[in-house]
mmCIF file of C-alpha atoms and ligand atoms in Angstrom:
data_model
loop_
_atom_site.group_PDB
_atom_site.id
_atom_site.type_symbol
_atom_site.label_atom_id
_atom_site.label_comp_id
_atom_site.label_asym_id
_atom_site.label_seq_id
_atom_site.Cartn_x
_atom_site.Cartn_y
_atom_site.Cartn_z
ATOM 1 C CA UNK U 1 0.467 -34.610 -4.719
ATOM 2 C CA UNK U 2 3.507 -32.440 -4.133
ATOM 3 C CA UNK U 3 3.105 -28.673 -4.361
ATOM 4 C CA UNK U 4 5.017 -27.420 -7.407
ATOM 5 C CA UNK U 5 4.118 -23.769 -6.904
ATOM 6 C CA UNK U 6 6.966 -21.480 -5.829
ATOM 7 C CA UNK U 7 7.453 -21.236 -2.061
ATOM 8 C CA UNK U 8 6.597 -17.785 -0.768
ATOM 9 C CA UNK U 9 8.069 -15.813 2.137
ATOM 10 C CA UNK U 10 5.943 -12.844 3.207
ATOM 11 C CA UNK U 11 7.468 -10.050 5.324
ATOM 12 C CA UNK U 12 5.047 -7.465 6.761
ATOM 13 C CA UNK U 13 1.611 -8.738 7.729
ATOM 14 C CA UNK U 14 -0.217 -5.463 8.369
ATOM 15 C CA UNK U 15 -3.537 -4.145 7.110
ATOM 16 C CA UNK U 16 -2.549 -5.102 3.544
ATOM 17 C CA UNK U 17 -0.066 -7.938 4.033
ATOM 18 C CA UNK U 18 -2.368 -10.156 6.106
ATOM 19 C CA UNK U 19 -5.259 -10.445 3.631
ATOM 20 C CA UNK U 20 -2.888 -10.543 0.626
ATOM 21 C CA UNK U 21 -0.840 -13.399 2.037
ATOM 22 C CA UNK U 22 -4.067 -15.227 2.889
ATOM 23 C CA UNK U 23 -5.163 -14.936 -0.736
ATOM 24 C CA UNK U 24 -1.954 -16.683 -1.779
ATOM 25 C CA UNK U 25 -2.659 -19.475 0.713
ATOM 26 C CA UNK U 26 -6.173 -19.825 -0.733
ATOM 27 C CA UNK U 27 -4.605 -20.070 -4.211
ATOM 28 C CA UNK U 28 -2.535 -23.032 -3.031
ATOM 29 C CA UNK U 29 0.803 -21.394 -2.236
ATOM 30 C CA UNK U 30 2.908 -22.374 0.759
ATOM 31 C CA UNK U 31 3.472 -19.113 2.652
ATOM 32 C CA UNK U 32 5.939 -18.541 5.487
ATOM 33 C CA UNK U 33 5.600 -15.127 7.105
ATOM 34 C CA UNK U 34 7.341 -12.774 9.464
ATOM 35 C CA UNK U 35 6.087 -9.514 10.960
ATOM 36 C CA UNK U 36 6.496 -7.599 14.217
ATOM 37 C CA UNK U 37 3.096 -8.319 15.825
ATOM 38 C CA UNK U 38 2.553 -11.782 17.343
ATOM 39 C CA UNK U 39 -1.215 -11.664 16.720
ATOM 40 C CA UNK U 40 -0.597 -11.218 12.978
ATOM 41 C CA UNK U 41 1.698 -14.252 12.989
ATOM 42 C CA UNK U 42 -1.026 -16.218 14.780
ATOM 43 C CA UNK U 43 -3.524 -15.062 12.154
ATOM 44 C CA UNK U 44 -1.251 -16.322 9.352
ATOM 45 C CA UNK U 45 -0.867 -19.706 11.042
ATOM 46 C CA UNK U 46 -4.633 -19.950 11.557
ATOM 47 C CA UNK U 47 -5.106 -19.281 7.838
ATOM 48 C CA UNK U 48 -2.820 -22.190 6.913
ATOM 49 C CA UNK U 49 0.535 -20.420 6.604
ATOM 50 C CA UNK U 50 3.679 -20.856 8.699
ATOM 51 C CA UNK U 51 4.912 -18.251 11.155
ATOM 52 C CA UNK U 52 8.678 -17.737 11.178
ATOM 53 C CA UNK U 53 10.708 -16.425 14.113
ATOM 54 C CA UNK U 54 12.852 -14.112 11.957
ATOM 55 C CA UNK U 55 13.245 -12.743 8.450
ATOM 56 C CA UNK U 56 16.185 -15.095 7.898
ATOM 57 C CA UNK U 57 14.070 -18.119 8.785
ATOM 58 C CA UNK U 58 11.161 -16.928 6.635
ATOM 59 C CA UNK U 59 13.198 -16.383 3.460
ATOM 60 C CA UNK U 60 15.734 -19.227 3.654
ATOM 61 C CA UNK U 61 13.816 -21.705 1.463
ATOM 62 C CA UNK U 62 11.677 -19.236 -0.454
ATOM 63 C CA UNK U 63 11.594 -18.962 -4.243
ATOM 64 C CA UNK U 64 9.700 -15.682 -4.016
ATOM 65 C CA UNK U 65 10.049 -13.176 -1.165
ATOM 66 C CA UNK U 66 7.293 -10.564 -0.884
ATOM 67 C CA UNK U 67 7.631 -7.500 1.339
ATOM 68 C CA UNK U 68 4.780 -5.219 2.451
ATOM 69 C CA UNK U 69 6.073 -2.824 5.111
ATOM 70 C CA UNK U 70 5.356 0.875 5.733
ATOM 71 C CA UNK U 71 8.095 2.869 3.980
ATOM 72 C CA UNK U 72 11.654 3.080 2.599
ATOM 73 C CA UNK U 73 13.462 2.828 5.993
ATOM 74 C CA UNK U 74 11.663 -0.430 6.804
ATOM 75 C CA UNK U 75 12.357 -1.857 3.336
ATOM 76 C CA UNK U 76 16.030 -1.003 3.751
ATOM 77 C CA UNK U 77 16.110 -2.519 7.257
ATOM 78 C CA UNK U 78 14.554 -5.822 6.204
ATOM 79 C CA UNK U 79 16.591 -6.071 2.993
ATOM 80 C CA UNK U 80 20.030 -4.983 4.178
ATOM 81 C CA UNK U 81 19.971 -5.715 7.919
ATOM 82 C CA UNK U 82 22.235 -8.472 9.337
ATOM 83 C CA UNK U 83 19.211 -10.774 9.644
ATOM 84 C CA UNK U 84 17.894 -9.427 6.333
ATOM 85 C CA UNK U 85 16.677 -10.723 3.022
ATOM 86 C CA UNK U 86 19.757 -10.181 0.847
ATOM 87 C CA UNK U 87 22.028 -12.116 3.188
ATOM 88 C CA UNK U 88 19.617 -14.968 3.749
ATOM 89 C CA UNK U 89 17.518 -15.582 0.635
ATOM 90 C CA UNK U 90 18.544 -18.210 -1.936
ATOM 91 C CA UNK U 91 20.537 -17.267 -5.022
ATOM 92 C CA UNK U 92 18.042 -16.871 -7.845
ATOM 93 C CA UNK U 93 15.159 -15.902 -5.560
ATOM 94 C CA UNK U 94 12.770 -13.214 -6.744
ATOM 95 C CA UNK U 95 12.177 -10.347 -4.295
ATOM 96 C CA UNK U 96 8.908 -8.489 -4.889
ATOM 97 C CA UNK U 97 8.563 -5.329 -2.820
ATOM 98 C CA UNK U 98 4.899 -4.306 -2.713
ATOM 99 C CA UNK U 99 5.364 -1.466 -0.192
ATOM 100 C CA UNK U 100 4.936 2.128 -1.400
ATOM 101 C CA UNK U 101 8.408 3.677 -1.191
ATOM 102 C CA UNK U 102 10.569 6.185 -3.042
ATOM 103 C CA UNK U 103 11.423 5.143 -6.610
ATOM 104 C CA UNK U 104 15.127 5.640 -5.855
ATOM 105 C CA UNK U 105 14.989 3.113 -2.980
ATOM 106 C CA UNK U 106 13.601 0.538 -5.439
ATOM 107 C CA UNK U 107 16.302 1.296 -8.012
ATOM 108 C CA UNK U 108 19.031 0.945 -5.354
ATOM 109 C CA UNK U 109 17.533 -2.259 -3.991
ATOM 110 C CA UNK U 110 17.501 -3.864 -7.437
ATOM 111 C CA UNK U 111 21.138 -2.913 -7.971
ATOM 112 C CA UNK U 112 22.312 -4.149 -4.562
ATOM 113 C CA UNK U 113 20.351 -7.398 -4.844
ATOM 114 C CA UNK U 114 21.770 -8.180 -8.271
ATOM 115 C CA UNK U 115 25.204 -8.541 -6.670
ATOM 116 C CA UNK U 116 23.747 -11.292 -4.452
ATOM 117 C CA UNK U 117 22.029 -13.126 -7.317
ATOM 118 C CA UNK U 118 18.582 -11.941 -6.250
ATOM 119 C CA UNK U 119 16.169 -10.401 -8.769
ATOM 120 C CA UNK U 120 13.828 -7.591 -7.726
ATOM 121 C CA UNK U 121 10.502 -6.136 -8.802
ATOM 122 C CA UNK U 122 8.858 -3.056 -7.316
ATOM 123 C CA UNK U 123 5.135 -3.794 -7.253
ATOM 124 C CA UNK U 124 3.163 -1.310 -5.153
ATOM 125 C CA UNK U 125 -0.596 -1.634 -5.126
ATOM 126 C CA UNK U 126 -3.755 0.421 -5.100
ATOM 127 C CA UNK U 127 -7.223 -0.573 -3.966
ATOM 128 C CA UNK U 128 -6.960 -0.285 -0.206
ATOM 129 C CA UNK U 129 -7.779 -2.855 2.433
ATOM 130 C CA UNK U 130 -10.980 -3.847 0.622
ATOM 131 C CA UNK U 131 -9.054 -4.385 -2.612
ATOM 132 C CA UNK U 132 -6.580 -6.560 -0.733
ATOM 133 C CA UNK U 133 -9.303 -8.652 0.907
ATOM 134 C CA UNK U 134 -11.208 -9.079 -2.374
ATOM 135 C CA UNK U 135 -8.013 -9.755 -4.400
ATOM 136 C CA UNK U 136 -8.870 -6.973 -6.859
ATOM 137 C CA UNK U 137 -5.834 -4.721 -6.346
ATOM 138 C CA UNK U 138 -4.200 -2.711 -9.103
ATOM 139 C CA UNK U 139 -0.543 -3.707 -9.163
ATOM 140 C CA UNK U 140 1.949 -1.330 -10.801
ATOM 141 C CA UNK U 141 5.216 -3.068 -11.498
ATOM 142 C CA UNK U 142 8.765 -1.925 -12.252
ATOM 143 C CA UNK U 143 11.554 -4.274 -13.363
ATOM 144 C CA UNK U 144 12.456 -6.782 -16.063
ATOM 145 C CA UNK U 145 9.898 -8.417 -18.340
ATOM 146 C CA UNK U 146 11.117 -11.968 -17.578
ATOM 147 C CA UNK U 147 10.747 -11.421 -13.825
ATOM 148 C CA UNK U 148 7.321 -9.874 -14.331
ATOM 149 C CA UNK U 149 6.266 -12.906 -16.385
ATOM 150 C CA UNK U 150 7.449 -15.232 -13.627
ATOM 151 C CA UNK U 151 5.627 -13.227 -10.957
ATOM 152 C CA UNK U 152 2.391 -12.858 -12.921
ATOM 153 C CA UNK U 153 0.600 -15.947 -11.487
ATOM 154 C CA UNK U 154 1.349 -14.667 -7.969
ATOM 155 C CA UNK U 155 0.035 -11.211 -8.873
ATOM 156 C CA UNK U 156 -3.074 -12.818 -10.388
ATOM 157 C CA UNK U 157 -3.940 -14.240 -6.954
ATOM 158 C CA UNK U 158 -3.722 -10.742 -5.417
ATOM 159 C CA UNK U 159 -5.117 -8.343 -7.957
ATOM 160 C CA UNK U 160 -7.061 -7.655 -11.105
ATOM 161 C CA UNK U 161 -5.247 -4.913 -13.019
ATOM 162 C CA UNK U 162 -1.580 -5.862 -13.263
ATOM 163 C CA UNK U 163 0.731 -3.784 -15.443
ATOM 164 C CA UNK U 164 4.490 -3.696 -16.032
ATOM 165 C CA UNK U 165 5.110 0.068 -16.164
ATOM 166 C CA UNK U 166 8.823 0.085 -17.066
ATOM 167 C CA UNK U 167 12.242 -0.473 -15.469
ATOM 168 C CA UNK U 168 13.002 -0.618 -11.721
ATOM 169 C CA UNK U 169 11.324 2.231 -9.842
ATOM 170 C CA UNK U 170 8.585 2.762 -12.448
ATOM 171 C CA UNK U 171 5.986 0.989 -10.358
ATOM 172 C CA UNK U 172 6.766 3.363 -7.488
ATOM 173 C CA UNK U 173 6.549 6.406 -9.746
ATOM 174 C CA UNK U 174 3.098 5.330 -10.928
ATOM 175 C CA UNK U 175 2.067 4.625 -7.330
ATOM 176 C CA UNK U 176 3.166 8.158 -6.350
ATOM 177 C CA UNK U 177 0.865 9.528 -9.070
ATOM 178 C CA UNK U 178 -1.888 7.270 -7.733
ATOM 179 C CA UNK U 179 -1.514 8.738 -4.248
ATOM 180 C CA UNK U 180 -1.645 12.280 -5.649
ATOM 181 C CA UNK U 181 -4.922 11.524 -7.433
ATOM 182 C CA UNK U 182 -6.440 9.753 -4.416
ATOM 183 C CA UNK U 183 -5.557 12.528 -1.946
ATOM 184 C CA UNK U 184 -6.893 15.284 -4.179
ATOM 185 C CA UNK U 185 -10.052 13.261 -4.799
ATOM 186 C CA UNK U 186 -10.631 12.668 -1.064
ATOM 187 C CA UNK U 187 -10.050 16.345 -0.385
ATOM 188 C CA UNK U 188 -12.626 17.332 -3.052
ATOM 189 C CA UNK U 189 -15.139 14.860 -1.595
ATOM 190 C CA UNK U 190 -14.506 16.163 1.935
ATOM 191 C CA UNK U 191 -15.080 19.748 0.819
ATOM 192 C CA UNK U 192 -18.304 18.682 -0.921
ATOM 193 C CA UNK U 193 -19.499 16.883 2.242
ATOM 194 C CA UNK U 194 -19.025 19.965 4.431
ATOM 195 C CA UNK U 195 -20.638 22.208 1.805
ATOM 196 C CA UNK U 196 -23.624 19.863 1.406
ATOM 197 C CA UNK U 197 -24.183 19.452 5.155
ATOM 198 C CA UNK U 198 -23.944 23.170 5.854
ATOM 199 C CA UNK U 199 -26.471 23.691 3.033
ATOM 200 C CA UNK U 200 -28.932 21.327 4.721
ATOM 201 C CA UNK U 201 -29.036 18.763 1.900
ATOM 202 C CA UNK U 202 -29.528 15.066 2.726
ATOM 203 C CA UNK U 203 -25.942 13.838 2.535
ATOM 204 C CA UNK U 204 -26.694 10.200 1.742
ATOM 205 C CA UNK U 205 -28.942 11.164 -1.169
ATOM 206 C CA UNK U 206 -26.445 13.706 -2.442
ATOM 207 C CA UNK U 207 -23.485 11.313 -2.383
ATOM 208 C CA UNK U 208 -25.525 8.571 -4.073
ATOM 209 C CA UNK U 209 -26.506 10.744 -7.014
ATOM 210 C CA UNK U 210 -23.077 12.368 -7.278
ATOM 211 C CA UNK U 211 -21.464 8.957 -7.454
ATOM 212 C CA UNK U 212 -23.608 8.048 -10.476
ATOM 213 C CA UNK U 213 -22.383 10.994 -12.534
ATOM 214 C CA UNK U 214 -19.081 12.421 -13.669
ATOM 215 C CA UNK U 215 -18.198 13.277 -10.060
ATOM 216 C CA UNK U 216 -18.372 9.589 -9.160
ATOM 217 C CA UNK U 217 -15.157 7.774 -8.251
ATOM 218 C CA UNK U 218 -13.761 4.678 -6.620
ATOM 219 C CA UNK U 219 -12.783 6.985 -3.750
ATOM 220 C CA UNK U 220 -16.398 8.076 -3.293
ATOM 221 C CA UNK U 221 -17.665 4.495 -3.549
ATOM 222 C CA UNK U 222 -15.156 3.170 -1.036
ATOM 223 C CA UNK U 223 -15.197 6.138 1.382
ATOM 224 C CA UNK U 224 -18.850 7.246 1.283
ATOM 225 C CA UNK U 225 -19.748 5.417 4.479
ATOM 226 C CA UNK U 226 -16.653 6.772 6.240
ATOM 227 C CA UNK U 227 -17.883 10.291 5.486
ATOM 228 C CA UNK U 228 -21.509 9.539 6.387
ATOM 229 C CA UNK U 229 -20.721 7.800 9.686
ATOM 230 C CA UNK U 230 -17.578 9.757 10.566
ATOM 231 C CA UNK U 231 -15.943 6.318 10.732
ATOM 232 C CA UNK U 232 -12.202 6.917 10.433
ATOM 233 C CA UNK U 233 -10.909 3.523 11.497
ATOM 234 C CA UNK U 234 -8.003 2.808 9.087
ATOM 235 C CA UNK U 235 -8.037 1.660 6.125
ATOM 236 C CA UNK U 236 -5.173 3.680 4.914
ATOM 237 C CA UNK U 237 -3.565 5.749 7.639
ATOM 238 C CA UNK U 238 -2.960 9.475 7.295
ATOM 239 C CA UNK U 239 0.630 8.766 8.429
ATOM 240 C CA UNK U 240 1.154 6.636 5.307
ATOM 241 C CA UNK U 241 -0.496 9.149 2.993
ATOM 242 C CA UNK U 242 1.738 11.851 4.482
ATOM 243 C CA UNK U 243 4.710 9.672 3.527
ATOM 244 C CA UNK U 244 3.319 9.254 -0.004
ATOM 245 C CA UNK U 245 2.661 12.980 -0.482
ATOM 246 C CA UNK U 246 6.311 13.510 0.440
ATOM 247 C CA UNK U 247 7.359 10.931 -2.175
ATOM 248 C CA UNK U 248 5.297 12.449 -4.989
ATOM 249 C CA UNK U 249 6.240 16.039 -4.108
ATOM 250 C CA UNK U 250 9.923 15.166 -4.086
ATOM 251 C CA UNK U 251 9.811 13.013 -7.236
ATOM 252 C CA UNK U 252 7.892 15.715 -9.123
ATOM 253 C CA UNK U 253 10.387 18.361 -8.103
ATOM 254 C CA UNK U 254 13.228 16.165 -9.354
ATOM 255 C CA UNK U 255 11.698 16.007 -12.849
ATOM 256 C CA UNK U 256 10.465 19.604 -12.941
ATOM 257 C CA UNK U 257 6.732 18.829 -12.744
ATOM 258 C CA UNK U 258 4.576 21.401 -10.908
ATOM 259 C CA UNK U 259 1.882 20.012 -8.563
ATOM 260 C CA UNK U 260 0.121 23.132 -7.243
ATOM 261 C CA UNK U 261 -3.054 21.423 -5.980
ATOM 262 C CA UNK U 262 -1.089 18.399 -4.795
ATOM 263 C CA UNK U 263 1.154 20.695 -2.754
ATOM 264 C CA UNK U 264 -1.841 22.239 -0.961
ATOM 265 C CA UNK U 265 -3.349 18.828 -0.223
ATOM 266 C CA UNK U 266 0.054 17.625 1.033
ATOM 267 C CA UNK U 267 -0.016 20.510 3.516
ATOM 268 C CA UNK U 268 -3.546 19.610 4.635
ATOM 269 C CA UNK U 269 -2.478 15.986 5.198
ATOM 270 C CA UNK U 270 0.551 17.208 7.173
ATOM 271 C CA UNK U 271 -1.630 19.507 9.254
ATOM 272 C CA UNK U 272 -4.091 16.720 10.044
ATOM 273 C CA UNK U 273 -1.206 14.597 11.228
ATOM 274 C CA UNK U 274 0.219 17.421 13.327
ATOM 275 C CA UNK U 275 -3.160 17.661 15.068
ATOM 276 C CA UNK U 276 -2.910 14.060 16.202
ATOM 277 C CA UNK U 277 -4.976 12.386 13.465
ATOM 278 C CA UNK U 278 -2.113 10.461 11.840
ATOM 279 C CA UNK U 279 -3.506 7.078 12.885
ATOM 280 C CA UNK U 280 -6.913 7.709 11.294
ATOM 281 C CA UNK U 281 -8.050 6.684 7.811
ATOM 282 C CA UNK U 282 -7.240 9.176 5.037
ATOM 283 C CA UNK U 283 -10.971 9.917 4.684
ATOM 284 C CA UNK U 284 -10.359 11.906 7.915
ATOM 285 C CA UNK U 285 -9.307 14.738 5.593
ATOM 286 C CA UNK U 286 -12.954 15.591 6.249
ATOM 287 C CA UNK U 287 -11.934 16.606 9.786
ATOM 288 C CA UNK U 288 -9.442 19.116 8.373
ATOM 289 C CA UNK U 289 -12.138 20.727 6.214
ATOM 290 C CA UNK U 290 -14.554 20.763 9.161
ATOM 291 C CA UNK U 291 -11.967 22.514 11.345
ATOM 292 C CA UNK U 292 -11.296 25.069 8.600
ATOM 293 C CA UNK U 293 -15.062 25.608 8.367
ATOM 294 C CA UNK U 294 -15.396 26.420 12.053
ATOM 295 C CA UNK U 295 -16.525 23.089 13.506
ATOM 296 C CA UNK U 296 -15.187 21.736 16.821
ATOM 297 C CA UNK U 297 -13.919 18.245 15.959
HETATM 298 P P1 NAD Y 301 0.646 -1.539 8.352
HETATM 299 O O1 NAD Y 301 1.310 -0.544 9.216
HETATM 300 O O2 NAD Y 301 -0.724 -2.010 8.684
HETATM 301 O O3 NAD Y 301 1.566 -2.851 8.241
HETATM 302 C C1 NAD Y 301 2.953 -2.816 8.119
HETATM 303 C C2 NAD Y 301 3.514 -4.125 8.611
HETATM 304 O O4 NAD Y 301 4.936 -4.099 8.408
HETATM 305 C C3 NAD Y 301 3.287 -4.374 10.115
HETATM 306 O O5 NAD Y 301 2.601 -5.583 10.280
HETATM 307 C C4 NAD Y 301 4.694 -4.435 10.686
HETATM 308 O O6 NAD Y 301 4.844 -5.449 11.657
HETATM 309 C C5 NAD Y 301 5.519 -4.796 9.481
HETATM 310 N N1 NAD Y 301 6.913 -4.399 9.664
HETATM 311 C C6 NAD Y 301 7.416 -3.154 9.851
HETATM 312 N N2 NAD Y 301 8.746 -3.215 10.053
HETATM 313 C C7 NAD Y 301 9.078 -4.519 9.992
HETATM 314 C C8 NAD Y 301 10.291 -5.231 10.137
HETATM 315 N N3 NAD Y 301 11.441 -4.607 10.402
HETATM 316 N N4 NAD Y 301 10.261 -6.573 10.033
HETATM 317 C C9 NAD Y 301 9.103 -7.221 9.773
HETATM 318 N N5 NAD Y 301 7.919 -6.607 9.628
HETATM 319 C C10 NAD Y 301 7.908 -5.269 9.739
HETATM 320 O O7 NAD Y 301 0.702 -0.926 6.867
HETATM 321 P P2 NAD Y 301 -0.231 -1.262 5.614
HETATM 322 O O8 NAD Y 301 -1.422 -0.385 5.660
HETATM 323 O O9 NAD Y 301 -0.387 -2.731 5.477
HETATM 324 O O10 NAD Y 301 0.699 -0.709 4.428
HETATM 325 C C11 NAD Y 301 1.868 -1.387 3.972
HETATM 326 C C12 NAD Y 301 2.376 -0.697 2.710
HETATM 327 O O11 NAD Y 301 1.350 -0.747 1.703
HETATM 328 C C13 NAD Y 301 2.712 0.795 2.898
HETATM 329 O O12 NAD Y 301 3.822 1.133 2.122
HETATM 330 C C14 NAD Y 301 1.456 1.487 2.392
HETATM 331 O O13 NAD Y 301 1.733 2.803 1.949
HETATM 332 C C15 NAD Y 301 1.032 0.562 1.274
HETATM 333 N N6 NAD Y 301 -0.400 0.565 0.934
HETATM 334 C C16 NAD Y 301 -1.364 0.533 1.917
HETATM 335 C C17 NAD Y 301 -2.707 0.553 1.570
HETATM 336 C C18 NAD Y 301 -3.809 0.552 2.608
HETATM 337 O O14 NAD Y 301 -4.974 0.823 2.255
HETATM 338 N N7 NAD Y 301 -3.533 0.274 3.883
HETATM 339 C C19 NAD Y 301 -3.078 0.564 0.226
HETATM 340 C C20 NAD Y 301 -2.095 0.551 -0.752
HETATM 341 C C21 NAD Y 301 -0.752 0.554 -0.384
#
């Protein structure tokens, strides 16, 4: 039987892109991918996808192009570059950018793509690596209703809570708010961990009971073991959260919203990065609190 599902090109097979693209393959989609690391291309091929040698080759026959790269400069490079998506994708293709980038970059991308006959959605996600693997991501989408409706079956294979938030850029604005909430939550948990340990309380017991009450959170559920075992293998890198704190701080300033606690946490993330911890998981905010509390870490 021929495969009538849209053909997918996937650009950016990192911590998130690899498991997400594999979920599309499991759902029956034909996926052709491109990324910078050869071992990630090998992983895609082993999972039943096709590895392309360039972005142009990956997107040429695709009905839907999905991008999942670190930040705005990479999105701009893969979209606008000479070998990029806008010059090589089919007229009528749908470009879904799932990276977390500035809302303005998404708005500009949609405008520039329209001139080439390519439709765009911004569709950043929340739920972390585990959410990607388990296909339970929250997907916050900006763009036109008709494009959202067309993309919905693809989103359904990747996530659980899928919401069109408004016009182009809205998904990114909601994602920026998400990153504010997550960072502040991790910081509060990290401060609690140091306080509890210095007080001599059994940390495992404390975190278990806290997580059952009003202090409980998805952050605590997902990051509890990172705190307990000082396991800071990423996950979500501090470098990326630093980028996101910059996005939310800037976007809030543009609309006149004050983020006093967010601003402090943004500084703590920046400081952690400056001390060489940028490649660690964002639960490593614990290390910043430990340093401030006099520990040698
Ligand atoms: P990552 O660094 O693990 O992966 C990024 C991938 O992009 C790499 O495989 C790299 O090869 C590829 N890439 C970069 N430039 C490229 C180019 N020019 N051409 C082709 N491929 C290119 O990052 P990640 O953790 O997967 O995050 C990706 C995006 O998702 C970021 O915007 C991040 O903020 C967001 N995000 C991450 C998480 C998480 O928990 N890791 C959760 C939600 C959202």
